[in-house]
PDB file of C-alpha atoms in Angstrom:
ATOM      1  CA  MET O 109      66.887  81.099  99.269  1.00  0.00           C
ATOM      2  CA  ASP O 110      70.170  82.917  99.808  1.00  0.00           C
ATOM      3  CA  GLU O 111      70.029  81.903 103.456  1.00  0.00           C
ATOM      4  CA  GLN O 112      69.838  78.217 102.536  1.00  0.00           C
ATOM      5  CA  ALA O 113      72.744  78.535 100.148  1.00  0.00           C
ATOM      6  CA  ALA O 114      74.844  80.217 102.822  1.00  0.00           C
ATOM      7  CA  GLU O 115      73.973  77.508 105.321  1.00  0.00           C
ATOM      8  CA  GLY O 116      74.843  74.821 102.817  1.00  0.00           C
ATOM      9  CA  THR O 117      78.164  76.450 102.082  1.00  0.00           C
ATOM     10  CA  GLY O 118      78.954  76.749 105.796  1.00  0.00           C
ATOM     11  CA  ALA O 119      78.128  73.111 106.427  1.00  0.00           C
ATOM     12  CA  ALA O 120      80.306  71.993 103.538  1.00  0.00           C
ATOM     13  CA  SER O 121      83.198  74.126 104.767  1.00  0.00           C
ATOM     14  CA  ALA O 122      82.795  72.955 108.346  1.00  0.00           C
ATOM     15  CA  SER O 123      83.137  69.335 107.318  1.00  0.00           C
ATOM     16  CA  ASN O 124      86.328  70.138 105.416  1.00  0.00           C
ATOM     17  CA  CYS O 125      88.842  69.203 108.087  1.00  0.00           C
ATOM     18  CA  VAL O 126      91.507  66.548 107.784  1.00  0.00           C
ATOM     19  CA  VAL O 127      93.647  65.567 110.758  1.00  0.00           C
ATOM     20  CA  THR O 128      96.709  63.354 110.380  1.00  0.00           C
ATOM     21  CA  GLN O 129      99.376  62.110 112.735  1.00  0.00           C
ATOM     22  CA  ARG O 130     102.974  61.139 112.155  1.00  0.00           C
ATOM     23  CA  TRP O 131     106.009  60.750 114.367  1.00  0.00           C
ATOM     24  CA  VAL O 132     109.467  62.292 114.233  1.00  0.00           C
ATOM     25  CA  ASP O 133     111.440  60.396 116.846  1.00  0.00           C
ATOM     26  CA  ARG O 134     109.401  60.815 120.060  1.00  0.00           C
ATOM     27  CA  THR O 135     107.529  63.871 118.754  1.00  0.00           C
ATOM     28  CA  ALA O 136     103.975  63.502 117.518  1.00  0.00           C
ATOM     29  CA  VAL O 137     103.151  65.809 114.612  1.00  0.00           C
ATOM     30  CA  VAL O 138      99.414  66.382 114.289  1.00  0.00           C
ATOM     31  CA  GLY O 139      98.731  67.914 110.890  1.00  0.00           C
ATOM     32  CA  VAL O 140      95.474  69.769 110.325  1.00  0.00           C
ATOM     33  CA  SER O 141      93.982  71.192 107.154  1.00  0.00           C
ATOM     34  CA  GLY O 142      90.744  72.956 106.344  1.00  0.00           C
ATOM     35  CA  VAL O 143      88.404  74.443 108.922  1.00  0.00           C
ATOM     36  CA  VAL O 144      88.746  73.937 112.678  1.00  0.00           C
ATOM     37  CA  ASP O 145      85.477  74.929 114.336  1.00  0.00           C
ATOM     38  CA  MET O 146      83.010  73.493 116.843  1.00  0.00           C
ATOM     39  CA  LEU O 147      82.003  70.721 114.434  1.00  0.00           C
ATOM     40  CA  THR O 148      85.525  69.618 113.536  1.00  0.00           C
ATOM     41  CA  SER O 149      87.508  70.394 116.695  1.00  0.00           C
ATOM     42  CA  PRO O 150      86.628  66.993 118.242  1.00  0.00           C
ATOM     43  CA  GLN O 151      88.736  65.398 115.461  1.00  0.00           C
ATOM     44  CA  LEU O 152      91.691  67.512 116.530  1.00  0.00           C
ATOM     45  CA  GLU O 153      91.110  66.754 120.202  1.00  0.00           C
ATOM     46  CA  THR O 154      90.961  63.000 119.524  1.00  0.00           C
ATOM     47  CA  ALA O 155      94.211  63.086 117.534  1.00  0.00           C
ATOM     48  CA  ILE O 156      96.012  65.035 120.267  1.00  0.00           C
ATOM     49  CA  ASP O 157      94.652  62.749 123.007  1.00  0.00           C
ATOM     50  CA  THR O 158      95.776  59.701 121.012  1.00  0.00           C
ATOM     51  CA  ALA O 159      99.251  61.190 120.632  1.00  0.00           C
ATOM     52  CA  LEU O 160      99.471  62.058 124.338  1.00  0.00           C
ATOM     53  CA  GLY O 161      98.450  58.495 125.175  1.00  0.00           C
ATOM     54  CA  GLN O 162     101.601  57.251 123.429  1.00  0.00           C
ATOM     55  CA  GLN O 163     103.855  59.225 125.809  1.00  0.00           C
ATOM     56  CA  PRO O 164     105.640  61.581 123.409  1.00  0.00           C
ATOM     57  CA  THR O 165     108.260  64.054 124.525  1.00  0.00           C
ATOM     58  CA  ALA O 166     106.526  66.727 122.420  1.00  0.00           C
ATOM     59  CA  VAL O 167     103.402  67.291 120.346  1.00  0.00           C
ATOM     60  CA  VAL O 168     103.488  69.696 117.402  1.00  0.00           C
ATOM     61  CA  ILE O 169     100.131  70.765 115.999  1.00  0.00           C
ATOM     62  CA  ASP O 170     100.680  71.915 112.422  1.00  0.00           C
ATOM     63  CA  PHE O 171      98.081  74.481 111.313  1.00  0.00           C
ATOM     64  CA  THR O 172      99.946  75.387 108.102  1.00  0.00           C
ATOM     65  CA  ASP O 173      96.997  74.309 105.936  1.00  0.00           C
ATOM     66  CA  VAL O 174      94.205  75.582 108.213  1.00  0.00           C
ATOM     67  CA  GLU O 175      91.921  78.092 106.487  1.00  0.00           C
ATOM     68  CA  PHE O 176      89.863  79.048 109.545  1.00  0.00           C
ATOM     69  CA  LEU O 177      90.470  78.567 113.266  1.00  0.00           C
ATOM     70  CA  ALA O 178      87.486  79.117 115.557  1.00  0.00           C
ATOM     71  CA  SER O 179      87.510  79.473 119.328  1.00  0.00           C
ATOM     72  CA  ALA O 180      86.589  75.796 119.705  1.00  0.00           C
ATOM     73  CA  GLY O 181      89.896  74.852 118.095  1.00  0.00           C
ATOM     74  CA  MET O 182      91.759  77.230 120.345  1.00  0.00           C
ATOM     75  CA  GLY O 183      90.048  75.648 123.333  1.00  0.00           C
ATOM     76  CA  VAL O 184      91.389  72.269 122.230  1.00  0.00           C
ATOM     77  CA  LEU O 185      94.919  73.697 122.324  1.00  0.00           C
ATOM     78  CA  VAL O 186      94.473  74.988 125.865  1.00  0.00           C
ATOM     79  CA  ALA O 187      93.036  71.632 126.972  1.00  0.00           C
ATOM     80  CA  ALA O 188      95.952  69.802 125.318  1.00  0.00           C
ATOM     81  CA  HIS O 189      98.418  72.004 127.157  1.00  0.00           C
ATOM     82  CA  ASP O 190      96.686  71.218 130.445  1.00  0.00           C
ATOM     83  CA  LYS O 191      96.555  67.458 129.725  1.00  0.00           C
ATOM     84  CA  ALA O 192     100.205  67.334 128.669  1.00  0.00           C
ATOM     85  CA  GLY O 193     101.489  68.714 131.947  1.00  0.00           C
ATOM     86  CA  ASP O 194     105.112  69.678 132.406  1.00  0.00           C
ATOM     87  CA  ASP O 195     106.609  66.579 130.787  1.00  0.00           C
ATOM     88  CA  VAL O 196     105.344  67.115 127.218  1.00  0.00           C
ATOM     89  CA  THR O 197     105.937  70.251 125.183  1.00  0.00           C
ATOM     90  CA  ILE O 198     102.963  71.397 123.131  1.00  0.00           C
ATOM     91  CA  SER O 199     103.766  73.675 120.209  1.00  0.00           C
ATOM     92  CA  VAL O 200     101.821  75.004 117.254  1.00  0.00           C
ATOM     93  CA  VAL O 201     102.867  75.790 113.698  1.00  0.00           C
ATOM     94  CA  ALA O 202     100.828  78.771 112.603  1.00  0.00           C
ATOM     95  CA  ASP O 203     101.680  81.585 110.259  1.00  0.00           C
ATOM     96  CA  GLY O 204      99.256  84.074 108.842  1.00  0.00           C
ATOM     97  CA  PRO O 205      96.020  85.846 109.625  1.00  0.00           C
ATOM     98  CA  ALA O 206      93.814  82.725 109.839  1.00  0.00           C
ATOM     99  CA  THR O 207      95.880  81.030 112.544  1.00  0.00           C
ATOM    100  CA  SER O 208      98.739  82.886 114.211  1.00  0.00           C
ATOM    101  CA  ARG O 209      96.885  86.168 114.513  1.00  0.00           C
ATOM    102  CA  PRO O 210      93.923  84.779 116.507  1.00  0.00           C
ATOM    103  CA  LEU O 211      96.267  82.681 118.664  1.00  0.00           C
ATOM    104  CA  LYS O 212      98.258  85.797 119.536  1.00  0.00           C
ATOM    105  CA  LEU O 213      95.206  88.012 120.068  1.00  0.00           C
ATOM    106  CA  VAL O 214      93.514  85.562 122.438  1.00  0.00           C
ATOM    107  CA  GLY O 215      96.749  84.920 124.342  1.00  0.00           C
ATOM    108  CA  ILE O 216      97.184  81.248 123.475  1.00  0.00           C
ATOM    109  CA  ALA O 217     100.613  82.049 122.064  1.00  0.00           C
ATOM    110  CA  ASP O 218     101.563  82.830 125.672  1.00  0.00           C
ATOM    111  CA  ILE O 219     100.560  79.296 126.736  1.00  0.00           C
ATOM    112  CA  VAL O 220     101.926  77.162 123.875  1.00  0.00           C
ATOM    113  CA  ARG O 221     104.998  77.745 121.756  1.00  0.00           C
ATOM    114  CA  LEU O 222     104.190  79.191 118.339  1.00  0.00           C
ATOM    115  CA  TYR O 223     106.376  78.673 115.256  1.00  0.00           C
ATOM    116  CA  PRO O 224     106.048  79.906 111.643  1.00  0.00           C
ATOM    117  CA  ASN O 225     106.897  76.505 110.105  1.00  0.00           C
ATOM    118  CA  LEU O 226     107.294  72.841 110.983  1.00  0.00           C
ATOM    119  CA  ASP O 227     111.071  72.803 110.536  1.00  0.00           C
ATOM    120  CA  GLU O 228     111.512  75.492 113.208  1.00  0.00           C
ATOM    121  CA  ALA O 229     109.104  73.719 115.558  1.00  0.00           C
ATOM    122  CA  LEU O 230     110.987  70.433 115.209  1.00  0.00           C
ATOM    123  CA  ALA O 231     114.372  72.126 115.566  1.00  0.00           C
ATOM    124  CA  ALA O 232     113.250  73.890 118.744  1.00  0.00           C
ATOM    125  CA  ARG O 233     112.382  70.645 120.528  1.00  0.00           C
ATOM    126  CA  ASP O 234     116.084  69.792 120.604  1.00  0.00           C
ATOM    127  CA  THR O 235     117.037  72.990 122.426  1.00  0.00           C
TER     128      THR O 235
END
């Protein structure tokens, strides 16, 4: 019985992911909240692919409201970096143990630019 409750809780948490997109000039800001895991990472990938299809100069993925970031979500970031090529800057807003720590530990912070807040990420695109 405890096992079923745990599974139910996990499934409810896994479905708790909201991905939004907005634009600041030619920069796409993909906002994410909730849990980014193997069940929800396709939402993130679709949003990033959609943004890249509109030829931005930069894409900022904002993980400020992410509670849990699994390896599947990190894989999406690496794929986005590869798809973007040299013409589009990919950066991530992540601060705290649920997001920035895993990105640094796995080495993704060496591939994409990492910022503690959205304002710094947007300011950095102009430099």
